[in-house]
Short mmCIF file of C-alpha atoms and ligand atoms in Angstrom, two decimals:
data_model
loop_
_atom_site.label_atom_id
_atom_site.label_comp_id
_atom_site.label_asym_id
_atom_site.label_seq_id
_atom_site.Cartn_x
_atom_site.Cartn_y
_atom_site.Cartn_z
CA MET A 1 -0.75 -22.30 -13.04
CA ARG A 2 -4.27 -21.33 -11.93
CA VAL A 3 -4.26 -18.31 -9.65
CA LEU A 4 -7.03 -16.90 -7.47
CA LEU A 5 -6.71 -13.20 -6.67
CA LEU A 6 -8.62 -11.71 -3.73
CA GLY A 7 -9.74 -8.08 -3.76
CA ALA A 8 -11.41 -5.42 -5.85
CA GLY A 9 -9.17 -2.36 -6.04
CA ALA A 10 -6.69 -0.82 -8.45
CA ARG A 11 -3.88 -2.62 -6.59
CA GLU A 12 -5.61 -5.89 -7.49
CA HIS A 13 -6.11 -4.71 -11.06
CA ALA A 14 -2.34 -4.08 -11.21
CA LEU A 15 -1.68 -7.54 -9.72
CA ALA A 16 -4.06 -9.06 -12.28
CA ARG A 17 -2.24 -7.32 -15.10
CA SER A 18 1.16 -8.61 -13.95
CA LEU A 19 -0.13 -12.11 -13.18
CA THR A 20 -1.77 -12.53 -16.58
CA SER A 21 1.36 -11.36 -18.38
CA ASP A 22 3.33 -14.15 -16.63
CA PRO A 23 3.59 -17.05 -19.13
CA GLN A 24 3.32 -19.49 -16.19
CA VAL A 25 -0.26 -18.33 -15.50
CA ASP A 26 -2.88 -20.19 -17.56
CA ASP A 27 -5.96 -18.90 -15.77
CA LEU A 28 -6.69 -16.07 -13.40
CA LEU A 29 -9.77 -16.00 -11.18
CA ALA A 30 -10.72 -13.04 -9.04
CA LEU A 31 -12.92 -12.85 -5.94
CA PRO A 32 -14.72 -10.53 -6.42
CA GLY A 33 -12.64 -8.40 -8.82
CA ASN A 34 -14.08 -5.33 -10.55
CA PRO A 35 -15.07 -4.36 -14.12
CA GLY A 36 -11.43 -3.67 -15.04
CA ILE A 37 -10.18 -6.97 -13.61
CA ALA A 38 -13.02 -8.74 -15.46
CA GLU A 39 -11.22 -7.93 -18.71
CA LEU A 40 -8.31 -10.12 -17.55
CA ALA A 41 -9.80 -12.68 -15.20
CA VAL A 42 -12.93 -14.66 -14.47
CA CYS A 43 -14.60 -12.73 -11.65
CA LEU A 44 -16.52 -14.76 -9.07
CA ALA A 45 -19.07 -13.38 -6.64
CA GLY A 46 -18.44 -13.84 -2.93
CA ASP A 47 -16.81 -12.32 0.11
CA PRO A 48 -12.99 -12.51 -0.10
CA ALA A 49 -12.81 -11.97 3.68
CA ASP A 50 -14.80 -15.12 4.45
CA PRO A 51 -12.31 -17.99 4.94
CA ALA A 52 -14.88 -20.70 4.09
CA THR A 53 -15.83 -19.00 0.80
CA VAL A 54 -12.18 -18.62 -0.20
CA VAL A 55 -11.25 -22.23 0.66
CA ARG A 56 -14.32 -23.56 -1.19
CA THR A 57 -13.56 -21.44 -4.26
CA ALA A 58 -9.87 -22.38 -4.25
CA THR A 59 -10.54 -26.11 -3.97
CA GLU A 60 -13.48 -26.23 -6.39
CA GLN A 61 -11.47 -24.26 -8.94
CA HIS A 62 -8.28 -26.32 -8.36
CA VAL A 63 -6.12 -23.24 -7.95
CA ASP A 64 -2.36 -23.54 -7.45
CA LEU A 65 -1.92 -20.21 -5.68
CA VAL A 66 -4.09 -17.66 -3.88
CA VAL A 67 -2.84 -14.06 -3.90
CA VAL A 68 -4.40 -11.83 -1.24
CA GLY A 69 -4.63 -8.12 -2.09
CA PRO A 70 -6.28 -6.31 0.84
CA GLU A 71 -5.79 -6.63 4.60
CA ALA A 72 -9.33 -7.65 5.60
CA PRO A 73 -9.06 -11.31 4.38
CA LEU A 74 -5.68 -11.64 6.11
CA VAL A 75 -6.99 -10.36 9.41
CA ALA A 76 -10.03 -12.65 9.05
CA GLY A 77 -7.75 -15.71 8.80
CA VAL A 78 -8.03 -16.55 5.09
CA ALA A 79 -4.34 -17.55 4.89
CA ASP A 80 -4.75 -19.79 7.95
CA ALA A 81 -7.74 -21.56 6.40
CA LEU A 82 -5.92 -22.04 3.08
CA ALA A 83 -2.89 -23.48 4.91
CA THR A 84 -5.16 -26.03 6.60
CA ALA A 85 -6.65 -26.89 3.20
CA GLY A 86 -3.17 -27.25 1.69
CA VAL A 87 -3.51 -24.42 -0.85
CA PRO A 88 -0.41 -22.20 -1.30
CA CYS A 89 -1.25 -18.63 -0.28
CA PHE A 90 0.64 -15.39 -0.79
CA GLY A 91 -0.27 -13.44 2.33
CA PRO A 92 0.31 -13.82 6.07
CA THR A 93 -1.74 -15.62 8.70
CA ALA A 94 -4.00 -13.59 10.98
CA ALA A 95 -1.38 -13.76 13.73
CA ALA A 96 1.31 -12.37 11.40
CA ALA A 97 -1.05 -9.78 9.90
CA ARG A 98 -1.34 -8.23 13.36
CA LEU A 99 1.74 -6.25 12.30
CA GLU A 100 -0.80 -4.20 10.34
CA ALA A 101 -3.99 -4.82 12.28
CA SER A 102 -2.64 -3.46 15.56
CA LYS A 103 -0.25 -0.55 15.69
CA ALA A 104 0.40 -1.34 19.36
CA PHE A 105 1.45 -4.91 18.43
CA ALA A 106 3.68 -3.60 15.63
CA LYS A 107 5.39 -1.28 18.11
CA GLU A 108 5.93 -4.17 20.53
CA VAL A 109 7.51 -6.32 17.80
CA MET A 110 9.69 -3.44 16.64
CA ALA A 111 10.92 -2.87 20.19
CA ALA A 112 11.72 -6.58 20.61
CA ALA A 113 13.51 -6.69 17.24
CA GLY A 114 15.43 -3.44 17.76
CA VAL A 115 13.80 -1.80 14.73
CA PRO A 116 14.14 2.01 14.58
CA THR A 117 10.75 3.72 14.89
CA ALA A 118 9.13 6.72 16.61
CA ALA A 119 8.85 6.52 20.39
CA ALA A 120 5.24 5.68 21.15
CA HIS A 121 2.68 5.61 23.95
CA VAL A 122 -0.21 3.13 23.77
CA CYS A 123 -3.22 4.75 25.47
CA ALA A 124 -6.54 3.26 26.56
CA THR A 125 -7.89 6.30 28.44
CA GLN A 126 -8.21 10.01 27.80
CA ALA A 127 -5.95 10.70 30.80
CA GLU A 128 -3.20 8.57 29.24
CA VAL A 129 -3.66 10.48 25.97
CA GLU A 130 -3.26 13.82 27.77
CA THR A 131 -0.02 12.65 29.41
CA ALA A 132 1.32 11.26 26.12
CA LEU A 133 0.50 14.44 24.15
CA GLY A 134 2.26 16.44 26.87
CA ALA A 135 5.32 14.20 26.52
CA THR A 136 5.59 14.26 22.70
CA GLY A 137 4.60 17.91 22.18
CA ALA A 138 3.59 19.32 18.78
CA PRO A 139 3.21 18.31 16.02
CA TYR A 140 0.89 15.70 17.54
CA VAL A 141 0.61 12.25 15.98
CA VAL A 142 -2.43 10.22 17.10
CA LYS A 143 -3.18 6.84 15.52
CA GLU A 144 -6.14 4.57 15.94
CA ASP A 145 -4.82 1.19 17.08
CA GLY A 146 -6.88 -0.95 14.67
CA LEU A 147 -7.45 -1.02 10.90
CA ALA A 148 -8.69 2.25 9.41
CA ALA A 149 -7.90 2.06 5.67
CA GLY A 150 -5.15 4.67 5.98
CA LYS A 151 -7.52 7.18 7.51
CA GLY A 152 -6.98 6.51 11.22
CA VAL A 153 -4.01 8.83 11.63
CA VAL A 154 -4.14 12.50 12.54
CA VAL A 155 -1.01 14.65 12.42
CA THR A 156 -1.71 18.16 13.66
CA ASP A 157 -0.38 21.16 15.59
CA ASP A 158 -3.85 21.63 17.03
CA LEU A 159 -3.89 20.04 20.50
CA ASP A 160 -7.65 20.20 20.68
CA ALA A 161 -8.08 18.36 17.36
CA ALA A 162 -5.59 15.70 18.49
CA ARG A 163 -7.19 15.04 21.83
CA ARG A 164 -10.87 15.69 21.38
CA ARG A 165 -11.79 15.13 17.77
CA HIS A 166 -9.52 12.16 17.09
CA ALA A 167 -8.31 10.45 20.28
CA ALA A 168 -11.66 10.71 22.06
CA ALA A 169 -13.52 9.34 19.02
CA CYS A 170 -11.17 6.35 18.74
CA LEU A 171 -11.30 5.60 22.47
CA ALA A 172 -15.11 5.70 22.37
CA ARG A 173 -15.15 2.61 20.11
CA PRO A 174 -15.37 -0.75 21.92
CA GLY A 175 -11.89 -1.77 23.05
CA GLY A 176 -10.60 1.45 21.49
CA ARG A 177 -6.93 2.28 21.94
CA VAL A 178 -4.75 4.91 20.36
CA VAL A 179 -1.04 5.19 19.80
CA VAL A 180 0.47 8.64 20.40
CA GLU A 181 3.96 8.97 18.97
CA ASP A 182 6.78 11.35 18.20
CA PHE A 183 6.54 13.30 14.98
CA LEU A 184 8.95 12.06 12.31
CA ASP A 185 10.32 14.58 9.84
CA GLY A 186 11.78 13.90 6.41
CA PRO A 187 10.64 12.34 3.14
CA GLU A 188 8.62 9.13 3.24
CA VAL A 189 9.45 5.92 1.38
CA SER A 190 7.35 2.79 0.90
CA LEU A 191 9.46 -0.35 0.64
CA PHE A 192 7.68 -3.63 -0.09
CA CYS A 193 9.67 -6.56 1.28
CA LEU A 194 8.57 -10.00 0.09
CA ALA A 195 8.95 -12.56 2.86
CA ASP A 196 8.60 -16.34 2.98
CA GLY A 197 8.83 -16.80 6.75
CA SER A 198 12.62 -16.47 6.84
CA SER A 199 14.06 -14.79 3.71
CA VAL A 200 13.37 -11.26 2.46
CA VAL A 201 13.48 -9.86 -1.08
CA PRO A 202 12.87 -6.11 -1.43
CA LEU A 203 10.99 -4.62 -4.37
CA ALA A 204 11.86 -1.20 -5.82
CA PRO A 205 11.03 1.62 -3.39
CA ALA A 206 8.20 4.02 -4.16
CA GLN A 207 6.73 7.18 -2.72
CA ASP A 208 3.06 7.62 -1.89
CA PHE A 209 1.00 10.83 -1.58
CA LYS A 210 -1.26 10.31 1.43
CA ARG A 211 -2.91 13.70 1.79
CA LEU A 212 -5.90 14.60 -0.33
CA GLY A 213 -4.70 17.97 -1.57
CA ASP A 214 -1.77 19.44 -3.50
CA GLY A 215 1.17 20.46 -1.32
CA ASP A 216 0.27 17.70 1.19
CA THR A 217 -2.79 19.54 2.48
CA GLY A 218 -6.15 18.18 3.61
CA PRO A 219 -6.99 14.89 5.29
CA ASN A 220 -5.06 11.63 5.07
CA THR A 221 -6.46 9.23 2.47
CA GLY A 222 -5.71 5.70 1.35
CA GLY A 223 -3.20 7.29 -1.08
CA MET A 224 -3.67 9.72 -3.98
CA GLY A 225 -0.66 8.90 -6.14
CA ALA A 226 2.76 7.29 -6.29
CA TYR A 227 5.91 6.98 -8.34
CA SER A 228 8.95 4.77 -8.70
CA PRO A 229 11.95 4.65 -8.87
CA LEU A 230 13.21 7.22 -6.37
CA ARG A 231 16.28 8.73 -8.07
CA TRP A 232 16.72 11.20 -5.22
CA LEU A 233 17.09 8.24 -2.88
CA ASP A 234 19.67 6.48 -5.07
CA GLU A 235 21.64 9.73 -5.19
CA GLN A 236 21.36 10.80 -1.55
CA ARG A 237 21.17 7.46 0.30
CA PRO A 238 22.42 4.77 -2.12
CA GLY A 239 22.56 1.94 0.43
CA LEU A 240 19.15 2.56 1.97
CA VAL A 241 17.24 -0.45 0.63
CA ALA A 242 19.90 -2.91 1.83
CA GLU A 243 20.06 -1.08 5.16
CA VAL A 244 16.30 -1.32 5.66
CA VAL A 245 16.32 -5.03 4.81
CA GLU A 246 19.10 -5.59 7.39
CA THR A 247 17.80 -3.33 10.16
CA VAL A 248 14.01 -3.53 9.69
CA ALA A 249 12.63 -6.31 7.51
CA LEU A 250 14.88 -9.22 8.47
CA PRO A 251 14.80 -8.55 12.24
CA THR A 252 11.00 -8.26 12.06
CA VAL A 253 10.61 -11.49 10.07
CA GLN A 254 12.97 -13.25 12.49
CA GLU A 255 11.08 -11.92 15.52
CA MET A 256 7.75 -13.12 14.05
CA ALA A 257 9.26 -16.58 13.41
CA ARG A 258 10.61 -16.65 16.97
CA ARG A 259 7.07 -15.95 18.22
CA GLY A 260 5.71 -18.86 16.21
CA SER A 261 3.91 -16.61 13.67
CA PRO A 262 6.18 -16.65 10.61
CA PHE A 263 5.43 -13.86 8.14
CA THR A 264 4.74 -14.81 4.51
CA GLY A 265 3.68 -12.17 2.01
CA VAL A 266 4.53 -8.48 1.69
CA LEU A 267 5.93 -6.70 4.70
CA TYR A 268 5.16 -3.12 3.66
CA VAL A 269 7.68 -0.91 5.41
CA GLY A 270 6.57 2.73 5.54
CA LEU A 271 9.61 4.82 6.41
CA ALA A 272 10.44 8.41 7.25
CA LEU A 273 14.01 9.39 6.35
CA THR A 274 14.77 11.60 9.34
CA SER A 275 17.93 13.45 10.28
CA ALA A 276 18.60 10.63 12.75
CA GLY A 277 18.28 7.97 10.04
CA PRO A 278 15.40 5.88 8.68
CA ARG A 279 12.49 5.30 11.08
CA VAL A 280 9.50 3.02 10.55
CA ILE A 281 6.21 4.95 10.36
CA GLU A 282 4.05 1.89 9.86
CA PHE A 283 3.96 -1.72 8.80
CA ASN A 284 1.31 -3.17 6.54
CA ALA A 285 0.90 -6.86 5.78
CA ARG A 286 0.08 -6.44 2.07
CA PHE A 287 1.01 -4.52 -1.06
CA GLY A 288 0.44 -0.75 -0.82
CA ASP A 289 -2.19 0.97 -2.89
CA PRO A 290 -1.39 2.99 -5.06
CA GLU A 291 2.40 2.35 -4.88
CA THR A 292 1.96 -1.20 -6.25
CA GLN A 293 0.56 0.22 -9.48
CA SER A 294 3.89 1.96 -10.25
CA VAL A 295 6.16 -0.70 -8.73
CA LEU A 296 4.62 -3.52 -10.78
CA ALA A 297 4.62 -1.36 -13.92
CA ARG A 298 8.43 -1.56 -13.73
CA LEU A 299 8.89 -5.20 -12.64
CA ARG A 300 10.16 -7.37 -15.49
CA THR A 301 10.49 -10.69 -13.68
CA PRO A 302 7.22 -12.63 -14.05
CA LEU A 303 5.19 -12.06 -10.89
CA ALA A 304 3.41 -15.37 -10.29
CA GLY A 305 6.66 -17.30 -9.96
CA ILE A 306 7.90 -14.82 -7.36
CA LEU A 307 4.71 -14.95 -5.29
CA LEU A 308 4.55 -18.76 -5.44
CA ALA A 309 8.18 -18.95 -4.31
CA ALA A 310 7.33 -16.73 -1.34
CA ALA A 311 4.26 -18.82 -0.50
CA GLN A 312 6.36 -22.01 -0.60
CA GLY A 313 9.38 -20.74 1.36
CA ARG A 314 11.67 -20.64 -1.67
CA LEU A 315 12.53 -16.93 -1.97
CA ALA A 316 16.23 -17.60 -1.34
CA ASP A 317 16.38 -19.67 -4.56
CA LEU A 318 15.10 -16.85 -6.81
CA PRO A 319 17.52 -15.10 -9.16
CA PRO A 320 17.71 -11.30 -8.63
CA LEU A 321 14.57 -9.46 -9.76
CA GLU A 322 14.76 -7.48 -12.98
CA TRP A 323 13.44 -3.94 -13.27
CA SER A 324 12.75 -1.54 -16.10
CA PRO A 325 14.97 1.55 -15.79
CA GLU A 326 11.96 3.67 -16.78
CA SER A 327 9.92 5.80 -14.39
CA SER A 328 6.30 5.19 -13.51
CA VAL A 329 3.78 7.65 -12.10
CA THR A 330 0.33 6.74 -10.72
CA VAL A 331 -2.37 9.37 -10.25
CA VAL A 332 -5.53 8.39 -8.38
CA VAL A 333 -8.84 9.78 -9.61
CA ALA A 334 -11.11 9.92 -6.56
CA ALA A 335 -14.81 10.59 -6.22
CA ASP A 336 -16.40 13.82 -5.06
CA GLY A 337 -16.50 13.82 -1.25
CA TYR A 338 -13.60 11.35 -0.79
CA PRO A 339 -12.35 10.45 1.81
CA ALA A 340 -15.12 11.48 4.24
CA SER A 341 -18.20 10.54 2.19
CA PRO A 342 -17.52 9.65 -1.44
CA ARG A 343 -20.41 10.13 -3.83
CA THR A 344 -21.10 7.08 -6.00
CA GLY A 345 -23.18 6.39 -9.10
CA ASP A 346 -21.59 9.03 -11.36
CA GLU A 347 -20.74 7.96 -14.89
CA VAL A 348 -17.04 7.49 -15.67
CA THR A 349 -15.99 8.08 -19.28
CA GLY A 350 -12.85 8.66 -21.32
CA LEU A 351 -10.96 5.54 -20.18
CA ALA A 352 -10.19 4.31 -23.69
CA ASP A 353 -9.12 7.79 -24.70
CA ALA A 354 -6.84 8.04 -21.65
CA ALA A 355 -5.27 4.66 -22.41
CA GLN A 356 -4.34 5.96 -25.90
CA VAL A 357 -1.67 8.18 -24.32
CA ASP A 358 1.73 6.60 -24.92
CA GLY A 359 2.91 4.46 -21.97
CA VAL A 360 -0.39 4.76 -20.07
CA HIS A 361 -2.78 2.16 -18.70
CA VAL A 362 -5.86 2.84 -16.61
CA LEU A 363 -6.66 0.62 -13.62
CA GLN A 364 -10.07 0.46 -12.02
CA ALA A 365 -10.91 0.49 -8.31
CA GLY A 366 -14.26 1.91 -7.20
CA THR A 367 -16.19 1.21 -10.39
CA ALA A 368 -19.30 -0.78 -11.29
CA LEU A 369 -21.18 -1.53 -14.48
CA ARG A 370 -24.76 -0.32 -14.48
CA GLU A 371 -26.84 -0.99 -17.60
CA GLY A 372 -23.67 -1.13 -19.66
CA ARG A 373 -22.30 2.14 -18.31
CA LEU A 374 -19.28 2.44 -16.05
CA VAL A 375 -20.16 4.32 -12.85
CA SER A 376 -18.27 5.25 -9.70
CA ALA A 377 -18.81 2.85 -6.81
CA GLY A 378 -16.19 3.85 -4.24
CA GLY A 379 -13.83 6.56 -3.03
CA ARG A 380 -10.78 5.89 -5.16
CA VAL A 381 -12.27 5.26 -8.59
CA LEU A 382 -9.30 4.88 -10.96
CA SER A 383 -5.51 4.72 -10.96
CA VAL A 384 -4.00 6.24 -14.07
CA VAL A 385 -0.55 4.66 -14.46
CA SER A 386 2.17 5.79 -16.83
CA VAL A 387 5.64 4.61 -17.74
CA GLY A 388 8.14 6.93 -19.42
CA PRO A 389 11.88 7.29 -19.99
CA ASP A 390 12.19 9.66 -17.03
CA LEU A 391 10.00 11.14 -14.33
CA ALA A 392 9.20 14.28 -16.35
CA ALA A 393 7.95 12.20 -19.27
CA ALA A 394 6.05 9.82 -17.00
CA ARG A 395 4.35 12.74 -15.22
CA ALA A 396 3.41 14.43 -18.47
CA ARG A 397 1.91 11.19 -19.79
CA ALA A 398 0.00 10.43 -16.59
CA TYR A 399 -1.54 13.89 -16.43
CA ALA A 400 -2.36 13.99 -20.13
CA ALA A 401 -4.34 10.80 -19.52
CA VAL A 402 -5.95 12.00 -16.26
CA HIS A 403 -7.29 15.02 -18.12
CA ARG A 404 -8.99 12.74 -20.65
CA VAL A 405 -11.03 10.99 -17.93
CA HIS A 406 -14.42 12.41 -17.01
CA LEU A 407 -16.14 11.91 -13.67
CA ALA A 408 -18.36 14.63 -12.20
CA GLY A 409 -16.75 16.24 -9.14
CA SER A 410 -13.65 14.05 -9.32
CA GLN A 411 -10.53 14.87 -7.35
CA ALA A 412 -6.93 14.22 -8.42
CA ARG A 413 -3.72 15.71 -7.11
CA GLU A 414 -1.83 17.74 -9.70
CA ASP A 415 1.53 17.49 -7.91
CA VAL A 416 2.23 13.75 -7.80
CA ALA A 417 6.02 13.33 -8.23
CA ARG A 418 6.46 17.04 -8.99
CA ALA A 419 8.98 17.72 -6.20
CA ALA A 420 11.01 14.67 -7.28
CA GLU A 421 10.94 15.79 -10.92
CA GLN A 422 12.22 19.21 -9.85
CA GLY A 423 14.99 17.76 -7.65
CA GLU A 424 13.40 19.16 -4.51
CA VAL A 425 13.20 16.02 -2.36
CA LEU A 426 15.96 16.32 0.21
CA VAL A 427 16.90 13.77 2.85
CA PRO A 428 17.92 15.60 6.04
CA THR A 429 21.63 15.12 6.78
CA THR A 430 22.27 12.27 9.15
CA LYS A 431 23.41 13.30 12.61
CA GLY A 432 26.02 11.16 14.39
P1 AMP B 1 0.12 5.49 8.87
O1 AMP B 1 -1.29 5.01 8.65
O2 AMP B 1 0.72 5.09 10.15
O3 AMP B 1 0.99 5.24 7.67
O4 AMP B 1 0.06 7.08 8.83
C1 AMP B 1 -0.44 7.77 7.73
C2 AMP B 1 0.42 8.97 7.45
O5 AMP B 1 0.47 9.83 8.57
C3 AMP B 1 1.87 8.62 7.16
O6 AMP B 1 2.11 8.25 5.84
C4 AMP B 1 2.55 9.92 7.50
O7 AMP B 1 2.43 10.84 6.43
C5 AMP B 1 1.76 10.41 8.66
N1 AMP B 1 2.42 9.96 9.90
C6 AMP B 1 2.19 8.81 10.56
N2 AMP B 1 3.00 8.71 11.63
C7 AMP B 1 3.76 9.81 11.64
C8 AMP B 1 4.79 10.30 12.51
N3 AMP B 1 5.18 9.63 13.60
N4 AMP B 1 5.36 11.47 12.19
C9 AMP B 1 4.97 12.17 11.10
N5 AMP B 1 4.00 11.78 10.26
C10 AMP B 1 3.39 10.62 10.52
N1 LIG B 2 -0.55 3.58 0.18
C1 LIG B 2 -0.77 3.34 1.53
C2 LIG B 2 -1.29 2.01 1.85
O1 LIG B 2 -1.45 1.16 1.00
O2 LIG B 2 -1.51 1.77 3.02
#
């Protein structure tokens, strides 16, 4: 099989690693890829969010499957264009990707499908925002309606920050809308559900660390770390994955099919486990970054066959997926100034040294090669991924490797998976 992978982040580097270890994959091409992906794939220049470029590349290169990493190509209609050209694509059409591209649309679909989520108010004016904030009370949750790379959400007790700094700024953009919703308490879980338009196959759940700083302080980011599996979940809510497939993923996939926009790809279900039960925080239409790095590190079933089955509507025929019982921890190394204004152009060293740590591999995201030196070229620069017999071992390995990487001014959380290792993640007891 010849596979074309779209994207340039550490999630795509993880996908590239899994795809090239699948014996079914003869060749991997990446558009545009990054210096890490270039060690595994042929990287081609071009814009992965331009449907014409992607179709031309896929047909010229005779690829059997296109795998879309980020949301931008999906929203731009790359999957639609590939469908017209007859090239199998893992990733939803633009109409189906609206589940991620518009939080208001996602809320509408959830309401129609009876999916449990926070009560929400879609606001187009400042007056509507004021009324909604009055109705929800603190803590205030204000979300930009459109795509914002994980940075469009403000959760705060500060009414002024909610209404002036965030809501007003979002509304000022052309066609700007915000969603104001009830605050959801309880631990968060990311569950990636593969979908082929009608069937759903869940991957192993993971947990993401969205805030920049230790102890969940500082601004929201694209994600600063992750781990899988979630032993605390297996112990406290053993049936949760099946429950979420039945009450969230399948009803959503069925509702999208009913609307004539069947969903193919990853339905990323971001959940809060509240005292009233699981509630959807957000949907994304793609693999999560950095959770994918740890989820794929544990997947034993060859990936390309799974993604092709999803693209061709054959998920129901797949045997059950196989997983390593080991734990994986991912720690993101981010640039100075991330997320507001990451500094780029700093030299990155120590990668080979870090990869010497037992069970560790280093994935690249915001990197570039300049005169033979690896330099930072984005906010999230690396994902350091470990696998170990348990979470304590995996954490120790990941951090031993992180401390071997050098990047001036870099930021990394020191507490990824710490609460889980210490048995401190508690699901609130379900009421009624
Ligand atoms: P989102 O982009 O919707 O995933 O939001 C980013 C982060 O903001 C989530 O991972 C949560 O940590 C937080 N968040 C979003 N919505 C809520 C909510 N309704 N209640 C509490 N926290 C939220
Ligand atoms: N890890 C959060 C995201 O991929 O949106």
